[in-house]
Amino acid sequence: LKLFCWLASSFAAMVVKTDVCAYSGLRIYPGHGIFYVRADQKSFKFINRKSKSQFLQRLNPRKIAWTQLYRRMHKKGTMEESTRKKTRKVSKATNKAVVGMTLDVIKAKRSQKPEVRAAAREAALREIKERNKAKQAAKKAEQKTKAPPQKQQMPKSKASKASGKPKGVRR
């Protein structure tokens, strides 16, 4: 009985050294796999002949569905690992005074009805538009008084005929 317990405990604690397939990313246990050494003396270990063949054909393991690279790239089998949920940031509304407005003024504006706010906004916009129109009118009046009368130029069609070249002929 003591011998059996000792054997069981030694098997449970035994660690097996495994390699990883250079193509598929799967575990290779001792006594398995194919060891391939390239002409430049770089060595690769493959789990089976299929992996070696696809490696030698230069097929991209990211595009082969059964490889670990493909599964990692396409997020396959990661549902068990990602147990932590993404938390959404909640923004808390804080009441602080802003430059030019006290907290009382802000609260009063917040408590106003939307119709009153809209009417005030429209009135402010109307006032700005009237000011802009007055500026434009002042500019026009100023330009009329300053600008000296200019010579009237001939239209382009008459100018081209006056030059003496026939229009549309290339030589």
Short mmCIF file of N, CA and C in Angstrom, two decimals:
data_model
loop_
_atom_site.label_atom_id
_atom_site.label_comp_id
_atom_site.label_asym_id
_atom_site.label_seq_id
_atom_site.Cartn_x
_atom_site.Cartn_y
_atom_site.Cartn_z
N LEU A 1 0.83 -1.21 0.00
CA LEU A 1 0.00 0.00 0.00
C LEU A 1 0.87 1.27 0.00
N LYS A 2 1.92 1.29 0.77
CA LYS A 2 2.82 2.44 0.81
C LYS A 2 3.47 2.65 -0.56
N LEU A 3 3.85 1.55 -1.18
CA LEU A 3 4.49 1.62 -2.49
C LEU A 3 3.54 2.22 -3.51
N PHE A 4 2.26 1.84 -3.47
CA PHE A 4 1.24 2.33 -4.40
C PHE A 4 1.04 3.85 -4.23
N CYS A 5 0.95 4.31 -2.97
CA CYS A 5 0.77 5.74 -2.69
C CYS A 5 1.97 6.54 -3.19
N TRP A 6 3.17 5.97 -2.99
CA TRP A 6 4.37 6.65 -3.43
C TRP A 6 4.40 6.77 -4.95
N LEU A 7 4.00 5.71 -5.64
CA LEU A 7 3.96 5.72 -7.10
C LEU A 7 2.94 6.73 -7.61
N ALA A 8 1.76 6.76 -7.01
CA ALA A 8 0.69 7.67 -7.43
C ALA A 8 1.11 9.13 -7.24
N SER A 9 1.76 9.42 -6.14
CA SER A 9 2.18 10.80 -5.88
C SER A 9 3.30 11.21 -6.83
N SER A 10 4.18 10.27 -7.18
CA SER A 10 5.28 10.62 -8.08
C SER A 10 4.77 10.86 -9.49
N PHE A 11 3.72 10.14 -9.91
CA PHE A 11 3.15 10.37 -11.25
C PHE A 11 2.41 11.70 -11.31
N ALA A 12 1.74 12.05 -10.23
CA ALA A 12 0.98 13.29 -10.21
C ALA A 12 1.92 14.50 -10.27
N ALA A 13 3.09 14.38 -9.65
CA ALA A 13 4.01 15.50 -9.59
C ALA A 13 4.93 15.54 -10.80
N MET A 14 4.92 14.52 -11.62
CA MET A 14 5.84 14.44 -12.75
C MET A 14 5.46 15.48 -13.81
N VAL A 15 6.46 16.22 -14.29
CA VAL A 15 6.24 17.24 -15.31
C VAL A 15 6.81 16.71 -16.62
N VAL A 16 6.00 16.77 -17.67
CA VAL A 16 6.44 16.29 -18.98
C VAL A 16 6.87 17.50 -19.80
N LYS A 17 8.08 17.45 -20.36
CA LYS A 17 8.57 18.56 -21.18
C LYS A 17 7.96 18.43 -22.56
N THR A 18 7.22 19.45 -22.96
CA THR A 18 6.60 19.42 -24.28
C THR A 18 7.18 20.54 -25.13
N ASP A 19 7.22 20.28 -26.45
CA ASP A 19 7.63 21.31 -27.40
C ASP A 19 6.38 21.87 -28.06
N VAL A 20 6.56 22.92 -28.84
CA VAL A 20 5.44 23.51 -29.57
C VAL A 20 5.72 23.37 -31.05
N CYS A 21 4.71 22.97 -31.81
CA CYS A 21 4.84 22.81 -33.25
C CYS A 21 5.12 24.17 -33.89
N ALA A 22 6.11 24.20 -34.78
CA ALA A 22 6.52 25.45 -35.42
C ALA A 22 5.46 25.98 -36.36
N TYR A 23 4.55 25.14 -36.83
CA TYR A 23 3.52 25.57 -37.78
C TYR A 23 2.17 25.74 -37.11
N SER A 24 1.71 24.69 -36.42
CA SER A 24 0.34 24.72 -35.91
C SER A 24 0.23 25.31 -34.51
N GLY A 25 1.33 25.28 -33.74
CA GLY A 25 1.27 25.81 -32.38
C GLY A 25 0.74 24.81 -31.38
N LEU A 26 0.53 23.56 -31.79
CA LEU A 26 0.03 22.51 -30.88
C LEU A 26 1.18 21.94 -30.06
N ARG A 27 0.86 21.29 -28.93
CA ARG A 27 1.88 20.71 -28.05
C ARG A 27 2.39 19.40 -28.65
N ILE A 28 3.70 19.19 -28.57
CA ILE A 28 4.30 17.95 -29.03
C ILE A 28 4.90 17.25 -27.81
N TYR A 29 4.40 16.07 -27.52
CA TYR A 29 4.86 15.30 -26.36
C TYR A 29 6.10 14.50 -26.72
N PRO A 30 6.89 14.10 -25.72
CA PRO A 30 8.13 13.36 -25.99
C PRO A 30 7.86 12.08 -26.80
N GLY A 31 8.71 11.84 -27.79
CA GLY A 31 8.58 10.65 -28.63
C GLY A 31 7.69 10.88 -29.83
N HIS A 32 7.15 12.07 -29.98
CA HIS A 32 6.27 12.38 -31.10
C HIS A 32 6.88 13.51 -31.92
N GLY A 33 6.36 13.69 -33.11
CA GLY A 33 6.75 14.85 -33.91
C GLY A 33 7.89 14.56 -34.88
N ILE A 34 8.12 15.51 -35.77
CA ILE A 34 9.16 15.43 -36.79
C ILE A 34 10.09 16.61 -36.59
N PHE A 35 11.38 16.34 -36.57
CA PHE A 35 12.38 17.39 -36.41
C PHE A 35 12.96 17.68 -37.79
N TYR A 36 12.86 18.93 -38.24
CA TYR A 36 13.29 19.32 -39.58
C TYR A 36 14.36 20.39 -39.46
N VAL A 37 15.51 20.17 -40.14
CA VAL A 37 16.59 21.16 -40.12
C VAL A 37 16.76 21.68 -41.53
N ARG A 38 16.63 23.00 -41.67
CA ARG A 38 16.73 23.64 -42.98
C ARG A 38 18.21 23.79 -43.37
N ALA A 39 18.47 24.15 -44.64
CA ALA A 39 19.84 24.27 -45.14
C ALA A 39 20.62 25.36 -44.40
N ASP A 40 19.92 26.37 -43.89
CA ASP A 40 20.60 27.43 -43.13
C ASP A 40 20.77 27.06 -41.66
N GLN A 41 20.56 25.79 -41.33
CA GLN A 41 20.72 25.19 -40.01
C GLN A 41 19.74 25.70 -38.98
N LYS A 42 18.60 26.21 -39.45
CA LYS A 42 17.51 26.57 -38.54
C LYS A 42 16.64 25.34 -38.37
N SER A 43 16.31 24.99 -37.13
CA SER A 43 15.57 23.75 -36.88
C SER A 43 14.12 24.04 -36.52
N PHE A 44 13.23 23.16 -36.94
CA PHE A 44 11.79 23.27 -36.68
C PHE A 44 11.28 21.92 -36.21
N LYS A 45 10.34 21.95 -35.29
CA LYS A 45 9.72 20.72 -34.85
C LYS A 45 8.24 20.78 -35.21
N PHE A 46 7.75 19.75 -35.90
CA PHE A 46 6.36 19.70 -36.34
C PHE A 46 5.65 18.55 -35.64
N ILE A 47 4.34 18.70 -35.42
CA ILE A 47 3.59 17.67 -34.73
C ILE A 47 3.31 16.48 -35.64
N ASN A 48 3.13 16.71 -36.94
CA ASN A 48 2.88 15.61 -37.87
C ASN A 48 3.31 16.00 -39.28
N ARG A 49 3.15 15.07 -40.21
CA ARG A 49 3.58 15.29 -41.58
C ARG A 49 2.76 16.37 -42.27
N LYS A 50 1.49 16.49 -41.87
CA LYS A 50 0.61 17.52 -42.46
C LYS A 50 1.15 18.93 -42.18
N SER A 51 1.55 19.17 -40.94
CA SER A 51 2.11 20.48 -40.57
C SER A 51 3.40 20.75 -41.32
N LYS A 52 4.25 19.74 -41.41
CA LYS A 52 5.52 19.91 -42.12
C LYS A 52 5.27 20.22 -43.59
N SER A 53 4.34 19.49 -44.21
CA SER A 53 4.04 19.68 -45.61
C SER A 53 3.53 21.10 -45.88
N GLN A 54 2.62 21.57 -45.05
CA GLN A 54 2.07 22.91 -45.26
C GLN A 54 3.11 23.98 -44.99
N PHE A 55 4.02 23.73 -44.05
CA PHE A 55 5.11 24.67 -43.78
C PHE A 55 6.03 24.77 -45.00
N LEU A 56 6.35 23.61 -45.59
CA LEU A 56 7.24 23.59 -46.75
C LEU A 56 6.58 24.19 -47.99
N GLN A 57 5.24 24.16 -48.04
CA GLN A 57 4.51 24.80 -49.14
C GLN A 57 4.35 26.30 -48.91
N ARG A 58 4.87 26.76 -47.79
CA ARG A 58 4.80 28.16 -47.39
C ARG A 58 3.36 28.67 -47.26
N LEU A 59 2.48 27.81 -46.75
CA LEU A 59 1.10 28.24 -46.49
C LEU A 59 1.08 29.00 -45.16
N ASN A 60 0.35 30.08 -45.13
CA ASN A 60 0.30 30.93 -43.95
C ASN A 60 -0.57 30.28 -42.88
N PRO A 61 -0.03 29.97 -41.69
CA PRO A 61 -0.84 29.32 -40.65
C PRO A 61 -1.96 30.21 -40.13
N ARG A 62 -1.89 31.53 -40.38
CA ARG A 62 -2.96 32.43 -39.95
C ARG A 62 -4.21 32.25 -40.79
N LYS A 63 -4.06 31.59 -41.96
CA LYS A 63 -5.20 31.38 -42.84
C LYS A 63 -5.70 29.94 -42.81
N ILE A 64 -5.06 29.08 -42.02
CA ILE A 64 -5.47 27.68 -41.89
C ILE A 64 -6.26 27.54 -40.60
N ALA A 65 -7.50 27.10 -40.71
CA ALA A 65 -8.46 27.20 -39.61
C ALA A 65 -8.10 26.37 -38.38
N TRP A 66 -7.39 25.27 -38.51
CA TRP A 66 -7.13 24.40 -37.36
C TRP A 66 -5.87 24.77 -36.59
N THR A 67 -5.12 25.77 -37.02
CA THR A 67 -3.90 26.15 -36.30
C THR A 67 -4.22 27.10 -35.15
N GLN A 68 -3.28 27.13 -34.20
CA GLN A 68 -3.48 27.99 -33.04
C GLN A 68 -3.39 29.48 -33.41
N LEU A 69 -2.55 29.81 -34.38
CA LEU A 69 -2.44 31.21 -34.81
C LEU A 69 -3.77 31.71 -35.37
N TYR A 70 -4.43 30.88 -36.18
CA TYR A 70 -5.73 31.25 -36.74
C TYR A 70 -6.74 31.45 -35.62
N ARG A 71 -6.77 30.52 -34.68
CA ARG A 71 -7.75 30.60 -33.59
C ARG A 71 -7.51 31.84 -32.73
N ARG A 72 -6.24 32.14 -32.49
CA ARG A 72 -5.92 33.32 -31.69
C ARG A 72 -6.30 34.60 -32.43
N MET A 73 -6.03 34.60 -33.75
CA MET A 73 -6.30 35.79 -34.55
C MET A 73 -7.80 36.06 -34.68
N HIS A 74 -8.59 35.00 -34.78
CA HIS A 74 -10.04 35.14 -34.96
C HIS A 74 -10.81 35.01 -33.65
N LYS A 75 -10.09 35.07 -32.51
CA LYS A 75 -10.70 35.07 -31.17
C LYS A 75 -11.60 33.87 -30.94
N LYS A 76 -11.10 32.69 -31.31
CA LYS A 76 -11.85 31.45 -31.09
C LYS A 76 -11.44 30.86 -29.74
N GLY A 77 -12.42 30.37 -28.99
CA GLY A 77 -12.14 29.68 -27.73
C GLY A 77 -11.63 30.58 -26.63
N THR A 78 -11.84 31.88 -26.72
CA THR A 78 -11.37 32.78 -25.67
C THR A 78 -12.49 33.19 -24.73
N MET A 79 -13.69 32.62 -24.92
CA MET A 79 -14.82 33.02 -24.07
C MET A 79 -14.61 32.59 -22.63
N GLU A 80 -14.00 31.41 -22.42
CA GLU A 80 -13.80 30.92 -21.04
C GLU A 80 -12.76 31.78 -20.33
N GLU A 81 -11.75 32.25 -21.09
CA GLU A 81 -10.67 33.00 -20.48
C GLU A 81 -11.09 34.41 -20.08
N SER A 82 -11.90 35.05 -20.90
CA SER A 82 -12.27 36.44 -20.61
C SER A 82 -13.52 36.47 -19.74
N THR A 83 -13.32 36.38 -18.44
CA THR A 83 -14.44 36.39 -17.52
C THR A 83 -14.75 37.80 -17.04
N ARG A 84 -13.76 38.68 -17.13
CA ARG A 84 -13.95 40.05 -16.64
C ARG A 84 -14.77 40.83 -17.65
N LYS A 85 -15.86 41.42 -17.21
CA LYS A 85 -16.72 42.20 -18.10
C LYS A 85 -16.16 43.60 -18.25
N LYS A 86 -16.45 44.18 -19.40
CA LYS A 86 -16.04 45.56 -19.61
C LYS A 86 -16.99 46.47 -18.85
N THR A 87 -16.45 47.35 -18.06
CA THR A 87 -17.29 48.25 -17.28
C THR A 87 -17.44 49.56 -18.03
N ARG A 88 -18.64 50.09 -17.96
CA ARG A 88 -18.93 51.35 -18.65
C ARG A 88 -18.69 52.50 -17.70
N LYS A 89 -17.99 53.51 -18.17
CA LYS A 89 -17.73 54.67 -17.32
C LYS A 89 -18.99 55.52 -17.22
N VAL A 90 -19.36 55.83 -16.01
CA VAL A 90 -20.55 56.66 -15.78
C VAL A 90 -20.08 58.06 -15.42
N SER A 91 -20.53 59.02 -16.19
CA SER A 91 -20.12 60.39 -15.91
C SER A 91 -21.12 61.01 -14.92
N LYS A 92 -20.59 61.53 -13.85
CA LYS A 92 -21.44 62.15 -12.83
C LYS A 92 -21.55 63.64 -13.13
N ALA A 93 -22.76 64.15 -13.08
CA ALA A 93 -22.98 65.58 -13.32
C ALA A 93 -22.64 66.34 -12.05
N THR A 94 -21.68 67.23 -12.14
CA THR A 94 -21.31 68.02 -10.98
C THR A 94 -21.74 69.46 -11.21
N ASN A 95 -22.17 70.09 -10.16
CA ASN A 95 -22.61 71.48 -10.25
C ASN A 95 -21.47 72.38 -9.80
N LYS A 96 -20.86 73.03 -10.79
CA LYS A 96 -19.79 73.96 -10.48
C LYS A 96 -20.05 75.25 -11.23
N ALA A 97 -19.57 76.32 -10.65
CA ALA A 97 -19.69 77.62 -11.31
C ALA A 97 -18.69 77.68 -12.46
N VAL A 98 -19.11 78.31 -13.56
CA VAL A 98 -18.25 78.46 -14.72
C VAL A 98 -17.84 79.93 -14.78
N VAL A 99 -16.71 80.19 -15.46
CA VAL A 99 -16.24 81.57 -15.56
C VAL A 99 -17.31 82.41 -16.24
N GLY A 100 -17.71 83.47 -15.60
CA GLY A 100 -18.72 84.36 -16.17
C GLY A 100 -20.14 84.02 -15.72
N MET A 101 -20.34 82.87 -15.09
CA MET A 101 -21.69 82.49 -14.61
C MET A 101 -21.57 81.90 -13.22
N THR A 102 -22.44 82.34 -12.35
CA THR A 102 -22.45 81.76 -11.01
C THR A 102 -23.33 80.53 -11.01
N LEU A 103 -23.24 79.77 -9.96
CA LEU A 103 -24.03 78.53 -9.84
C LEU A 103 -25.53 78.84 -9.83
N ASP A 104 -25.92 79.97 -9.23
CA ASP A 104 -27.34 80.34 -9.17
C ASP A 104 -27.88 80.62 -10.58
N VAL A 105 -27.10 81.30 -11.40
CA VAL A 105 -27.52 81.62 -12.77
C VAL A 105 -27.69 80.33 -13.58
N ILE A 106 -26.74 79.40 -13.41
CA ILE A 106 -26.81 78.12 -14.14
C ILE A 106 -28.07 77.35 -13.74
N LYS A 107 -28.35 77.31 -12.43
CA LYS A 107 -29.54 76.59 -11.96
C LYS A 107 -30.81 77.24 -12.49
N ALA A 108 -30.83 78.58 -12.53
CA ALA A 108 -32.01 79.29 -13.04
C ALA A 108 -32.23 78.96 -14.51
N LYS A 109 -31.15 78.92 -15.30
CA LYS A 109 -31.28 78.59 -16.73
C LYS A 109 -31.74 77.17 -16.92
N ARG A 110 -31.26 76.26 -16.05
CA ARG A 110 -31.66 74.86 -16.16
C ARG A 110 -33.15 74.68 -15.86
N SER A 111 -33.63 75.45 -14.92
CA SER A 111 -35.03 75.32 -14.52
C SER A 111 -35.99 76.01 -15.50
N GLN A 112 -35.46 76.81 -16.44
CA GLN A 112 -36.32 77.47 -17.42
C GLN A 112 -36.96 76.45 -18.35
N LYS A 113 -38.11 76.83 -18.89
CA LYS A 113 -38.77 75.93 -19.84
C LYS A 113 -38.06 76.04 -21.18
N PRO A 114 -38.08 74.98 -21.97
CA PRO A 114 -37.39 74.99 -23.26
C PRO A 114 -37.91 76.06 -24.22
N GLU A 115 -39.21 76.37 -24.13
CA GLU A 115 -39.78 77.38 -25.03
C GLU A 115 -39.16 78.75 -24.76
N VAL A 116 -39.00 79.07 -23.47
CA VAL A 116 -38.43 80.36 -23.09
C VAL A 116 -36.98 80.44 -23.57
N ARG A 117 -36.25 79.34 -23.40
CA ARG A 117 -34.85 79.29 -23.82
C ARG A 117 -34.73 79.45 -25.33
N ALA A 118 -35.62 78.78 -26.07
CA ALA A 118 -35.60 78.86 -27.54
C ALA A 118 -35.91 80.28 -28.00
N ALA A 119 -36.89 80.93 -27.35
CA ALA A 119 -37.23 82.31 -27.72
C ALA A 119 -36.06 83.25 -27.46
N ALA A 120 -35.38 83.08 -26.35
CA ALA A 120 -34.23 83.93 -26.04
C ALA A 120 -33.11 83.72 -27.06
N ARG A 121 -32.90 82.45 -27.46
CA ARG A 121 -31.86 82.15 -28.44
C ARG A 121 -32.18 82.78 -29.78
N GLU A 122 -33.44 82.70 -30.20
CA GLU A 122 -33.85 83.29 -31.47
C GLU A 122 -33.67 84.81 -31.46
N ALA A 123 -34.03 85.44 -30.32
CA ALA A 123 -33.88 86.89 -30.21
C ALA A 123 -32.40 87.28 -30.31
N ALA A 124 -31.52 86.50 -29.67
CA ALA A 124 -30.09 86.80 -29.72
C ALA A 124 -29.56 86.63 -31.14
N LEU A 125 -30.00 85.58 -31.84
CA LEU A 125 -29.57 85.36 -33.22
C LEU A 125 -30.05 86.50 -34.13
N ARG A 126 -31.30 86.94 -33.93
CA ARG A 126 -31.85 88.03 -34.72
C ARG A 126 -31.02 89.30 -34.53
N GLU A 127 -30.65 89.57 -33.29
CA GLU A 127 -29.87 90.76 -32.98
C GLU A 127 -28.50 90.70 -33.67
N ILE A 128 -27.86 89.53 -33.65
CA ILE A 128 -26.55 89.36 -34.29
C ILE A 128 -26.67 89.56 -35.80
N LYS A 129 -27.72 89.02 -36.41
CA LYS A 129 -27.93 89.16 -37.85
C LYS A 129 -28.14 90.62 -38.22
N GLU A 130 -28.90 91.35 -37.42
CA GLU A 130 -29.14 92.79 -37.69
C GLU A 130 -27.83 93.57 -37.61
N ARG A 131 -26.99 93.22 -36.63
CA ARG A 131 -25.71 93.91 -36.50
C ARG A 131 -24.83 93.65 -37.72
N ASN A 132 -24.83 92.39 -38.19
CA ASN A 132 -24.03 92.04 -39.37
C ASN A 132 -24.53 92.77 -40.61
N LYS A 133 -25.85 92.88 -40.75
CA LYS A 133 -26.42 93.60 -41.90
C LYS A 133 -26.03 95.07 -41.86
N ALA A 134 -26.05 95.66 -40.67
CA ALA A 134 -25.67 97.06 -40.53
C ALA A 134 -24.20 97.25 -40.92
N LYS A 135 -23.32 96.31 -40.52
CA LYS A 135 -21.91 96.39 -40.88
C LYS A 135 -21.73 96.31 -42.39
N GLN A 136 -22.47 95.37 -43.02
CA GLN A 136 -22.37 95.21 -44.48
C GLN A 136 -22.82 96.49 -45.20
N ALA A 137 -23.91 97.07 -44.73
CA ALA A 137 -24.42 98.29 -45.35
C ALA A 137 -23.41 99.43 -45.20
N ALA A 138 -22.79 99.52 -44.04
CA ALA A 138 -21.78 100.55 -43.80
C ALA A 138 -20.58 100.35 -44.72
N LYS A 139 -20.17 99.11 -44.93
CA LYS A 139 -19.04 98.82 -45.81
C LYS A 139 -19.36 99.22 -47.25
N LYS A 140 -20.56 98.88 -47.71
CA LYS A 140 -20.97 99.22 -49.08
C LYS A 140 -20.98 100.73 -49.29
N ALA A 141 -21.54 101.44 -48.32
CA ALA A 141 -21.61 102.90 -48.42
C ALA A 141 -20.20 103.49 -48.45
N GLU A 142 -19.31 102.92 -47.66
CA GLU A 142 -17.94 103.40 -47.61
C GLU A 142 -17.20 103.13 -48.93
N GLN A 143 -17.45 101.97 -49.53
CA GLN A 143 -16.80 101.63 -50.80
C GLN A 143 -17.28 102.54 -51.93
N LYS A 144 -18.56 102.89 -51.92
CA LYS A 144 -19.11 103.77 -52.97
C LYS A 144 -18.48 105.15 -52.91
N THR A 145 -18.25 105.64 -51.70
CA THR A 145 -17.67 106.97 -51.57
C THR A 145 -16.17 106.97 -51.88
N LYS A 146 -15.44 105.92 -51.56
CA LYS A 146 -14.00 105.86 -51.75
C LYS A 146 -13.61 105.51 -53.17
N ALA A 147 -14.28 104.55 -53.79
CA ALA A 147 -13.83 103.99 -55.07
C ALA A 147 -13.96 105.00 -56.20
N PRO A 148 -12.84 105.31 -56.93
CA PRO A 148 -12.93 106.19 -58.09
C PRO A 148 -13.51 105.40 -59.27
N PRO A 149 -14.15 106.12 -60.21
CA PRO A 149 -14.73 105.40 -61.33
C PRO A 149 -13.64 104.77 -62.19
N GLN A 150 -13.83 103.51 -62.58
CA GLN A 150 -12.85 102.78 -63.38
C GLN A 150 -13.24 102.83 -64.85
N LYS A 151 -12.21 102.62 -65.71
CA LYS A 151 -12.49 102.56 -67.14
C LYS A 151 -13.27 101.30 -67.43
N GLN A 152 -14.16 101.40 -68.38
CA GLN A 152 -14.89 100.20 -68.77
C GLN A 152 -14.06 99.46 -69.80
N GLN A 153 -13.85 98.17 -69.55
CA GLN A 153 -13.05 97.37 -70.46
C GLN A 153 -13.94 96.68 -71.47
N MET A 154 -13.34 96.38 -72.64
CA MET A 154 -14.11 95.67 -73.66
C MET A 154 -14.29 94.23 -73.23
N PRO A 155 -15.41 93.60 -73.59
CA PRO A 155 -15.57 92.19 -73.28
C PRO A 155 -14.52 91.37 -74.00
N LYS A 156 -14.27 90.15 -73.52
CA LYS A 156 -13.22 89.31 -74.07
C LYS A 156 -13.45 88.96 -75.53
N SER A 157 -14.68 88.74 -75.91
CA SER A 157 -14.97 88.34 -77.29
C SER A 157 -14.55 89.45 -78.26
N LYS A 158 -14.81 90.70 -77.89
CA LYS A 158 -14.43 91.83 -78.76
C LYS A 158 -12.91 92.00 -78.74
N ALA A 159 -12.29 91.76 -77.59
CA ALA A 159 -10.84 91.91 -77.47
C ALA A 159 -10.13 90.90 -78.34
N SER A 160 -10.63 89.67 -78.42
CA SER A 160 -9.98 88.65 -79.23
C SER A 160 -10.13 88.95 -80.72
N LYS A 161 -11.25 89.52 -81.12
CA LYS A 161 -11.45 89.89 -82.52
C LYS A 161 -10.54 91.06 -82.88
N ALA A 162 -10.32 91.93 -81.91
CA ALA A 162 -9.49 93.10 -82.17
C ALA A 162 -8.03 92.70 -82.33
N SER A 163 -7.63 91.57 -81.77
CA SER A 163 -6.23 91.17 -81.88
C SER A 163 -5.86 90.74 -83.29
N GLY A 164 -6.82 90.35 -84.11
CA GLY A 164 -6.56 90.05 -85.50
C GLY A 164 -6.34 88.58 -85.79
N LYS A 165 -6.30 87.75 -84.80
CA LYS A 165 -6.12 86.31 -85.04
C LYS A 165 -7.49 85.66 -85.22
N PRO A 166 -7.61 84.77 -86.20
CA PRO A 166 -8.88 84.05 -86.31
C PRO A 166 -9.01 83.07 -85.15
N LYS A 167 -10.20 82.98 -84.60
CA LYS A 167 -10.43 82.16 -83.43
C LYS A 167 -10.61 80.70 -83.80
N GLY A 168 -10.00 79.79 -83.04
CA GLY A 168 -10.20 78.36 -83.21
C GLY A 168 -9.34 77.71 -84.27
N VAL A 169 -8.36 78.39 -84.81
CA VAL A 169 -7.49 77.80 -85.84
C VAL A 169 -6.11 77.58 -85.24
N ARG A 170 -5.61 76.34 -85.36
CA ARG A 170 -4.29 76.03 -84.83
C ARG A 170 -3.38 75.63 -85.99
N ARG A 171 -2.18 76.06 -85.91
CA ARG A 171 -1.22 75.68 -86.96
C ARG A 171 0.09 75.27 -86.38
#
